[in-house]
Coordinates of C-alpha atoms in Angstrom, one line a residue:
Chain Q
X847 CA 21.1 4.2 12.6
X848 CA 23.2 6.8 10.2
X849 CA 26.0 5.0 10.9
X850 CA 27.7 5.2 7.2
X851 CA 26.5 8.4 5.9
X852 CA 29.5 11.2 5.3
X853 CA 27.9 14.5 5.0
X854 CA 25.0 15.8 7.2
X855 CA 24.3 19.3 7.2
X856 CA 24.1 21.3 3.9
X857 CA 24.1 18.7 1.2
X858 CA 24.2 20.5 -2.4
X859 CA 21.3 20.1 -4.9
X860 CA 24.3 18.8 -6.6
X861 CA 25.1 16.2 -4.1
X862 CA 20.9 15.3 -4.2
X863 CA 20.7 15.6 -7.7
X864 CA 24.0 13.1 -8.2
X865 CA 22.1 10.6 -5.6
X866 CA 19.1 10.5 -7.3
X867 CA 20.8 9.8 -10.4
X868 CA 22.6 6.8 -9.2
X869 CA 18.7 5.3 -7.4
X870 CA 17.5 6.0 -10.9
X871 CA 19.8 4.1 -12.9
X872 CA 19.8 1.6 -9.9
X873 CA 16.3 1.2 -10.3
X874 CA 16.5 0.4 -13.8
X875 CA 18.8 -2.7 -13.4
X876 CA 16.7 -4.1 -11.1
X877 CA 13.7 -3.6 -12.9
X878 CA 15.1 -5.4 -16.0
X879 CA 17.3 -8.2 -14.1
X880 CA 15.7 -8.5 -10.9
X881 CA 16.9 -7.3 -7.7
X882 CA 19.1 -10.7 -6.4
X883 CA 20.4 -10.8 -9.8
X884 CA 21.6 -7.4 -10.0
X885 CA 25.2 -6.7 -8.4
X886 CA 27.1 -4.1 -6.9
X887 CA 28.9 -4.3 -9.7
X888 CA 27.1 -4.0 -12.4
X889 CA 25.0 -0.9 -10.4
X890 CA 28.8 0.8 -10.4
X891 CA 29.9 -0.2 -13.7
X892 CA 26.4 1.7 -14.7
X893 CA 26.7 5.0 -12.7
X894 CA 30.4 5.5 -14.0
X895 CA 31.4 4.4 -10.6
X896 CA 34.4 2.5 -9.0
X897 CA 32.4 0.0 -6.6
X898 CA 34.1 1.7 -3.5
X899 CA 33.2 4.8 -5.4
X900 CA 29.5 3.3 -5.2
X901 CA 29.9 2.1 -1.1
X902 CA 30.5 6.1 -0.9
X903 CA 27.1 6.7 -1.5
X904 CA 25.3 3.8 -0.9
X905 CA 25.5 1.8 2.6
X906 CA 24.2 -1.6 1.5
X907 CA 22.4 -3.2 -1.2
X908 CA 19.2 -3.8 0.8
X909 CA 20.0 -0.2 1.6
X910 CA 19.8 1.1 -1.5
X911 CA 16.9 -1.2 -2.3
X912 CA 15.2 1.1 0.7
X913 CA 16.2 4.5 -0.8
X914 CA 14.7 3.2 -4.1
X915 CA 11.5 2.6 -2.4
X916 CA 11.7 5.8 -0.3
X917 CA 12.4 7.6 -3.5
X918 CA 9.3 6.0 -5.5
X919 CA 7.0 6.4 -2.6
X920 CA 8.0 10.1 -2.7
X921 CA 7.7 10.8 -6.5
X922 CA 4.2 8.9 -5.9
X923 CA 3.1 11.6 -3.6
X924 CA 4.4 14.4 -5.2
X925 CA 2.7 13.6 -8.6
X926 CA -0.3 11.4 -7.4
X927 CA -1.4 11.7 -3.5
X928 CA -0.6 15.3 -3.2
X929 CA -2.1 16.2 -6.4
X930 CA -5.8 14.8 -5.4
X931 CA -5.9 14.9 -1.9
X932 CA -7.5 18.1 -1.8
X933 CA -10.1 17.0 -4.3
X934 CA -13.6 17.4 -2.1
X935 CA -16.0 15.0 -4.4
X936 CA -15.2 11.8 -3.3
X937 CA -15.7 10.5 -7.1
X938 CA -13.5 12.9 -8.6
X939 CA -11.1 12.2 -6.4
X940 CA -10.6 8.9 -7.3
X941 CA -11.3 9.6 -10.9
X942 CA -8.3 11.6 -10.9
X943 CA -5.8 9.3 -9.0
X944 CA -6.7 6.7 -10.9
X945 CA -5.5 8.8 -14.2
X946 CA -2.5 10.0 -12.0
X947 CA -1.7 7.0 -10.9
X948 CA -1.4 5.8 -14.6
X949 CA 0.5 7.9 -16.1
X950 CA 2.7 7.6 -13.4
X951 CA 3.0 3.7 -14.1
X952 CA 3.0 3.8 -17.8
X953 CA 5.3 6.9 -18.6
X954 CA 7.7 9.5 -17.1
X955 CA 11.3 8.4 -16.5
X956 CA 10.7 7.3 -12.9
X957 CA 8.9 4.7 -14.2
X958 CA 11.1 2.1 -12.8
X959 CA 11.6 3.9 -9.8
X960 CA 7.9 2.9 -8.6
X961 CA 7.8 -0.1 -10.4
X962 CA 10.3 -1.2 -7.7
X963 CA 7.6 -0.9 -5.3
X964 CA 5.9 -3.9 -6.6
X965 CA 9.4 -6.1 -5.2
X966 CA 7.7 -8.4 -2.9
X967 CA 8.8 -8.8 0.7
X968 CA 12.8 -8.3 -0.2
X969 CA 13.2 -5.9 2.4
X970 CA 13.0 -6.7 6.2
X971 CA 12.7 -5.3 9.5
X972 CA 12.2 -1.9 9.8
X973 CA 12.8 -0.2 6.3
X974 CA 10.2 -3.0 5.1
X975 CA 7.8 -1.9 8.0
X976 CA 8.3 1.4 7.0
X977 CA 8.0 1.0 3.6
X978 CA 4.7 -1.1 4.0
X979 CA 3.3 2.1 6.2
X980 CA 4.0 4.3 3.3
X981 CA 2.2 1.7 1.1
X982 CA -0.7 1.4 3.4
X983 CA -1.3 5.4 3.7
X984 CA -2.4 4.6 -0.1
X985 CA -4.5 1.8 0.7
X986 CA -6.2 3.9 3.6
X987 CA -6.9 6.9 1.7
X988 CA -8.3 5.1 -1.4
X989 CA -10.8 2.9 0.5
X990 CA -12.0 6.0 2.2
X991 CA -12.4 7.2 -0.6
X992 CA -14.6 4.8 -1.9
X993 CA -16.3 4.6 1.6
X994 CA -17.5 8.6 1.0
X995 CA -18.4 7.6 -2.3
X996 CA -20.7 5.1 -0.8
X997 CA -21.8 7.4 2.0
X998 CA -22.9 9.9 -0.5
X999 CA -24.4 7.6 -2.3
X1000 CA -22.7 8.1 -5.4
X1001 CA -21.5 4.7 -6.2
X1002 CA -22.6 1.4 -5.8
X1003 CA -22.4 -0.5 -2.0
X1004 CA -19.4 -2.3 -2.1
X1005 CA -16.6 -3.3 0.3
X1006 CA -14.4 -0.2 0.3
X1007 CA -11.1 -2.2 1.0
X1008 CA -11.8 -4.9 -1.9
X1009 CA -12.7 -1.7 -4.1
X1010 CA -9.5 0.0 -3.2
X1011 CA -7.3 -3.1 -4.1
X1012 CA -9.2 -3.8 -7.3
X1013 CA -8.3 -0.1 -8.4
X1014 CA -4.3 -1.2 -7.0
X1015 CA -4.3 -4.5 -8.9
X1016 CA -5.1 -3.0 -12.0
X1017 CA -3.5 -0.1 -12.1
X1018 CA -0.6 -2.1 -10.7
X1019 CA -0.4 -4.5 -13.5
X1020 CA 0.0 -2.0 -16.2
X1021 CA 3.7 -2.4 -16.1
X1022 CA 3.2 -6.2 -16.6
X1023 CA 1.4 -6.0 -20.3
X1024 CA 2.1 -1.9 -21.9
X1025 CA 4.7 -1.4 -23.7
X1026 CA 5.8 2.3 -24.8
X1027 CA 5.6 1.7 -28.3
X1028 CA 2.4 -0.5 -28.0
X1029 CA -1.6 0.5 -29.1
X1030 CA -2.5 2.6 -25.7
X1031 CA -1.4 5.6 -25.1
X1032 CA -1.2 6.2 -21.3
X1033 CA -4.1 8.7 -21.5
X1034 CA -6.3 6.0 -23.1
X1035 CA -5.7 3.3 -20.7
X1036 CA -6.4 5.7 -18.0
X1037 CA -9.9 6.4 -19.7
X1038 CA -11.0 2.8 -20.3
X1039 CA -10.0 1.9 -16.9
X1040 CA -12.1 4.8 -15.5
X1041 CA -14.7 4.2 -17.9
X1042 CA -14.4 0.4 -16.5
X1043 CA -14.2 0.9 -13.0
X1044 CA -16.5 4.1 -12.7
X1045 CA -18.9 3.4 -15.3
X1046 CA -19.4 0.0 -14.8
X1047 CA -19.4 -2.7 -17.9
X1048 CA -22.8 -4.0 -18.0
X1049 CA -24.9 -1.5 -20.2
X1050 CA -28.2 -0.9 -18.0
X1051 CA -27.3 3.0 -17.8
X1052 CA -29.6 4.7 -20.4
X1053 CA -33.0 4.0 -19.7
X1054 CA -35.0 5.7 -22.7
X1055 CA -37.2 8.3 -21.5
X1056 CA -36.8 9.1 -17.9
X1057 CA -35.3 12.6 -16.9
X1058 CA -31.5 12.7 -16.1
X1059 CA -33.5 14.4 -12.6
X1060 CA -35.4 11.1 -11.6
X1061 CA -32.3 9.0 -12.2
X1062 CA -30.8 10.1 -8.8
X1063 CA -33.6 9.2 -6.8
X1064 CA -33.5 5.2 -7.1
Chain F
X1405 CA 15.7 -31.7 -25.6
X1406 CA 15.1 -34.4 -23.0
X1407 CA 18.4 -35.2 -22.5
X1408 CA 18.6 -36.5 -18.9
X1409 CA 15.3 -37.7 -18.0
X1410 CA 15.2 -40.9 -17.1
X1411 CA 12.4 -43.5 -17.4
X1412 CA 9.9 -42.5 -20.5
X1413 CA 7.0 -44.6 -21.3
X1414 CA 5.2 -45.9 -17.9
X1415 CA 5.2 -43.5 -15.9
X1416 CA 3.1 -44.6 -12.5
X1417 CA 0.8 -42.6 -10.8
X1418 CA 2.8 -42.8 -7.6
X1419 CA 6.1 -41.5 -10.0
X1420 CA 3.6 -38.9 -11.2
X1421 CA 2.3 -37.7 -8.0
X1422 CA 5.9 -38.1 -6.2
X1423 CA 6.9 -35.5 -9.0
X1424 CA 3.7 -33.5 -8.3
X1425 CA 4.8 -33.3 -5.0
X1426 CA 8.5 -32.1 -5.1
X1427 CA 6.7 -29.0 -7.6
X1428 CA 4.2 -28.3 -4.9
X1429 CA 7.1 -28.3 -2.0
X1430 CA 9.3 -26.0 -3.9
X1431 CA 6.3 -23.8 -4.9
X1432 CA 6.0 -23.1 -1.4
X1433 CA 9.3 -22.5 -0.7
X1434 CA 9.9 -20.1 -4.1
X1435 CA 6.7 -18.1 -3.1
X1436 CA 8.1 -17.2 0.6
X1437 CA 11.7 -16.3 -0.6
X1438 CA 11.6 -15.9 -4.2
X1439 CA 13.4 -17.6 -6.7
X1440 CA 16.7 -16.4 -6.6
X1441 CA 17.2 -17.1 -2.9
X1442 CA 15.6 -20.5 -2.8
X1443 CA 18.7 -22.6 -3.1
X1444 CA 18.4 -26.0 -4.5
X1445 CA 19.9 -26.9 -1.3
X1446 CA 17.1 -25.8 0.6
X1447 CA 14.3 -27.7 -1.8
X1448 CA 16.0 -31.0 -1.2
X1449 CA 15.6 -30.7 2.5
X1450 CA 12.3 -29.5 2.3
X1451 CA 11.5 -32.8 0.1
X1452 CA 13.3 -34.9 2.4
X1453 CA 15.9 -35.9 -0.5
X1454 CA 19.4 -35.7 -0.9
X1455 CA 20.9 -32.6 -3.5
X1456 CA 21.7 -35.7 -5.8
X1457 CA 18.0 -37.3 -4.9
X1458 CA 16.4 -33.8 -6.1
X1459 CA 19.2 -34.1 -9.2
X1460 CA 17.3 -37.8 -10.3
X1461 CA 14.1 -35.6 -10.3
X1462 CA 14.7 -32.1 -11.5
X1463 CA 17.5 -31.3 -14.1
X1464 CA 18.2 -27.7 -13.0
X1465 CA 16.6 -25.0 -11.3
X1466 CA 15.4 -23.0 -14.1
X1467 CA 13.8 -26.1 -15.7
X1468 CA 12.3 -27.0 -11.9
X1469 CA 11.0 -23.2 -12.0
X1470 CA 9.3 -24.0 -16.1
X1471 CA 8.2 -27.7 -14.7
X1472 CA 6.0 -25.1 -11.6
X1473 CA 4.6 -23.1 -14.3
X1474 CA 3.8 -25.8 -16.3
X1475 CA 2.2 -27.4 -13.5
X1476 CA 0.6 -23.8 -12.4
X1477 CA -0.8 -23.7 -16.3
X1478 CA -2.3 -27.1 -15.9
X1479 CA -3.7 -26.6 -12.7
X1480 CA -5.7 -23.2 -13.9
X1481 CA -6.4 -24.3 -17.1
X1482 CA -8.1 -27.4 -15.4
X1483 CA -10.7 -25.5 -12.9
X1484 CA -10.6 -22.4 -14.5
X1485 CA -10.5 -22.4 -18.5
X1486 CA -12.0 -25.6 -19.2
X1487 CA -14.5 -25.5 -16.9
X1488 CA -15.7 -21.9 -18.5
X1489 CA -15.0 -22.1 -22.2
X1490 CA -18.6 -24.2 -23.2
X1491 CA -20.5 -21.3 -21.6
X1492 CA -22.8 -19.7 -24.0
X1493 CA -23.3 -16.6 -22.8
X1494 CA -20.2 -14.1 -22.6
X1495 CA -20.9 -11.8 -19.3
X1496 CA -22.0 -15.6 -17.7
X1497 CA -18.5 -16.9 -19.1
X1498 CA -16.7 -13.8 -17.6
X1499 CA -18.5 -13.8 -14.6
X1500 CA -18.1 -17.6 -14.0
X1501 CA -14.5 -17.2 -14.9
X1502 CA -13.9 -14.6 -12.8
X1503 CA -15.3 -16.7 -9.9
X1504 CA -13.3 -19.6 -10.6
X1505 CA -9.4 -17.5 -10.7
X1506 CA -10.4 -15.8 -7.7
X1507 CA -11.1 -19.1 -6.1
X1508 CA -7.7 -20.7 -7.2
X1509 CA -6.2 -17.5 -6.3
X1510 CA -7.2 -17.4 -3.1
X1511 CA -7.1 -20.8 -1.8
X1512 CA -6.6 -24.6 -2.2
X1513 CA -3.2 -26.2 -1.8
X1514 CA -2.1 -25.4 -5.5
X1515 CA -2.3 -21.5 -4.7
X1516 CA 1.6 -21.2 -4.6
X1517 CA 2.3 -23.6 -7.7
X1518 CA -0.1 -20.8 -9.3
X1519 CA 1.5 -17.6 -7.6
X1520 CA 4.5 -18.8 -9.6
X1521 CA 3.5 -17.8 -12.3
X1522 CA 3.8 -14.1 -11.6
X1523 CA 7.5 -14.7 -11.6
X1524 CA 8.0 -12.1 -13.8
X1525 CA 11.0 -12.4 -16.8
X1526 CA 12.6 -15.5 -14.9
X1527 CA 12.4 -18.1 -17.6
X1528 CA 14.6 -17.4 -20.9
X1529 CA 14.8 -18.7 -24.0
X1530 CA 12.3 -21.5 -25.1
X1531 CA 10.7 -22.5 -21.8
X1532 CA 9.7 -18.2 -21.4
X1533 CA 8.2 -18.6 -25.0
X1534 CA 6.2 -21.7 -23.7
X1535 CA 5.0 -20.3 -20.9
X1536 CA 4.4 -16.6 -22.4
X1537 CA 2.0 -18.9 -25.6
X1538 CA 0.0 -20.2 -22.2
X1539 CA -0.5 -17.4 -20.7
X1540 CA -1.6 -15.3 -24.2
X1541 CA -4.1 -18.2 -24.6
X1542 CA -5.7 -16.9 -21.7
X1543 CA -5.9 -13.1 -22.3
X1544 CA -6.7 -13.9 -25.5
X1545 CA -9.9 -15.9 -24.2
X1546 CA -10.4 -13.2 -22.1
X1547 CA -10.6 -10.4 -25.0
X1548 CA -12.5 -12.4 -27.2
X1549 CA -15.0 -13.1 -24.4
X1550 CA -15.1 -8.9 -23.5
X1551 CA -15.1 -8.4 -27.2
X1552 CA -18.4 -10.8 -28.4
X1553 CA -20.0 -8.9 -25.2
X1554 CA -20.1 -5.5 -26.3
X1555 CA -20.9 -7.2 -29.8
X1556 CA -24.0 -8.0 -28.6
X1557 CA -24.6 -5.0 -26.4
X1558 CA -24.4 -6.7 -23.2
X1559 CA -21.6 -4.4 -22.2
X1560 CA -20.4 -1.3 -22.8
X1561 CA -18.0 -0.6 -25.3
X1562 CA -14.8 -0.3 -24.1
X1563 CA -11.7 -1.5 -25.3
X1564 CA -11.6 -5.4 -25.0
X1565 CA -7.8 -5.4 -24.5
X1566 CA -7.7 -3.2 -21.8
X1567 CA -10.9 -4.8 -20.2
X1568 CA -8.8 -8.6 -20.2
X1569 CA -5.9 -7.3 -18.2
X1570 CA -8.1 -4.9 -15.8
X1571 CA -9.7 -8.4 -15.1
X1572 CA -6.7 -9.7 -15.1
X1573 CA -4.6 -7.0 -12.8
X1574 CA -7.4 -7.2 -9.9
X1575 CA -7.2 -11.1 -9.8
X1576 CA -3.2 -11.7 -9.9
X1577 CA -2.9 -8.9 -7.2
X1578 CA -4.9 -10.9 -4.5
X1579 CA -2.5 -12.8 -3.5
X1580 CA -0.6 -9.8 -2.4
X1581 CA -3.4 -8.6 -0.1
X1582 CA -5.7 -11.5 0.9
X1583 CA -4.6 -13.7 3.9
X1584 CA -6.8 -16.6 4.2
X1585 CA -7.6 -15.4 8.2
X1586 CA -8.3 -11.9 6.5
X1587 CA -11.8 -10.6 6.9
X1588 CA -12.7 -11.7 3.5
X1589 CA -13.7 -15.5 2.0
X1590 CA -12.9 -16.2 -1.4
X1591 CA -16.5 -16.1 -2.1
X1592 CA -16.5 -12.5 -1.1
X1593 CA -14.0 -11.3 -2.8
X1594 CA -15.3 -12.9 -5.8
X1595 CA -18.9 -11.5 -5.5
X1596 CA -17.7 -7.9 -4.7
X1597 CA -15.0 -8.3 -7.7
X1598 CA -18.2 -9.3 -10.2
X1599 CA -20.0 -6.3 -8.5
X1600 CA -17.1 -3.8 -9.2
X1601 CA -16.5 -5.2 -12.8
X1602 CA -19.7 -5.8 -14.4
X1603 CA -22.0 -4.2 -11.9
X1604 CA -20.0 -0.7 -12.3
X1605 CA -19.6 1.7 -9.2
X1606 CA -21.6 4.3 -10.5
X1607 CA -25.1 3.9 -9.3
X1608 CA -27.2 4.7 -12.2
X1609 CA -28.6 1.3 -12.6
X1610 CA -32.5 2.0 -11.0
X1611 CA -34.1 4.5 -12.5
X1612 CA -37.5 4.6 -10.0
X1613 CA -40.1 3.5 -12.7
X1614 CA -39.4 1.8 -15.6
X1615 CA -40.6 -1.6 -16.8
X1616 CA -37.4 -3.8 -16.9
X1617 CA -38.3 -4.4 -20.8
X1618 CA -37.7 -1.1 -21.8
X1619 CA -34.5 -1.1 -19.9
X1620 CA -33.1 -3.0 -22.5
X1621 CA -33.6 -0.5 -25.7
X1622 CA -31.4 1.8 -24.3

């Protein structure tokens, strides 16, 4: 399929860094215009480039619309999935993506780099299949996750997969309503939100004179 | 502003629903291939109308996109808001809301004239305004709702704001998820959802032997 690509063997970091650098800046026209209305054009005009100078290091738009993706899913990985992974407790696990996850989607200057993620069905064939695996790895490890959480009995029954994609939806929305400059810091969204999701709204938690020891057994 | 519509003060209900109609087509049609790709061309034919037919209907495609949002606003605010806003109790108003988005989320023909409305920075100008004022309305409902909860220490206290768009978050990102052959009814979705949010995951909730009256003083 490498049909375009120039160099193969030892690509500098200089080479990877420049790359990046043009996804990045990429990313960020298409997160403020929307990928159809952002051109080739305007993407070179942004990098300093001449468009042919662009075509030298990018194949195609939907190509580079792939390596965006790619490129999110791998910063994603680096500073969510792999982060937690290891995490044994099942709770604290999930406690922890949840405020990786949003600092991930509220800050950093990748922001717009995973926020690309969210571009609905734009790719096809195979860079959207493999794309939607990446995506799905996610999905998979939160609801079992949640599953072990169940299993240990440390949360409540619930359906695992909805679980899992009540966790994505909200923490996927964030980009939608917070603003840099606006009331939450990204630490304090990520606390309500585990406060929210872990502790549960409804206020039946303090009972007033039972043992914290007798609590478990219900 | 009305500059080219045509007839003004009877409107018949067959006018009306013919107009309801040509929304509801290219709702479909914007929901499978976006906006930008769905060519004015293509919504004609869908309506079974000529380009100049659609033209004695629609004035552009940026006002046909405000007219589906419109429409999308109406729609929710008729079997969601309104049917919600005279209930008394706030956790019973959340939790009946909450019911009723997921249900218009998730199914009914009018799912994809409400989709629309994710259509994120489209609109410009005025008709972006318009739409944004709508869409506050309801966030705003929500917060108060979240807020007069924890005011009467039915709920935790946590930050109303970030409460509305939590709900908000896990409701508008069904619709990437669900499939209406998916293993999951509406009904489901929405009971596990009220579960998650108001129940809480942690499973603190029955200590072994207290009188439910106590419960309360905590």
């Amino acid at each position: 399929m490498n049909l375009v690509k120039t160099e193969e063997p030892a690509v500098s970091e200089a080479a990877v860094s420049r790359h990046r650098g043009i996804l990045e800046t990429a990313a960020q026209l298409i997160c403020s215009d929307g990928y159809e209305r952002t051109s080739m054009n305007a993407i070179a005009e942004a990098c300093q480039l001449t468009k042919a100078g662009l075509y030298h290091h990018i194949r195609s738009k939907e190509h580079l619309l792939s390596e965006i993706m790619h490129y999110g899913m791998d910063i994603f990985e680096e500073q969510v999935l792999s982060q937690v992974s290891g995490i044994t407790d099942p709770v604290e696990r999930l406690e922890t993506t949840l405020d990786k996850h949003v600092q991930l989607v509220t800050g950093g200057r990748n922001k717009e780099v995973t926020v690309i993620l969210h571009e609905h069905d734009t790719l096809t064939g195979d860079a959207r299949a493999q794309i939607n695996a990446r995506k799905k790895n996610y999905v998979r490890f939160l609801e079992a996750s949640f599953a072990e959480a169940i299993a240990q009995g440390r949360i409540r029954q619930v359906e695992p997969k909805v679980a899992a994609f009540t966790f994505l939806g909200m923490v996927n929305w964030i980009y939608k309503w917070h603003r840099a400059d606006g009331e939450f810091s990204p630490q304090r969204i990520a606390q309500e939100m585990r406060r929210i999701l872990f502790g549960g709204l409804v206020d039946e938690v303090s009972p007033p004179s039972v043992e914290s020891g007798e609590r478990k057994q219900g």
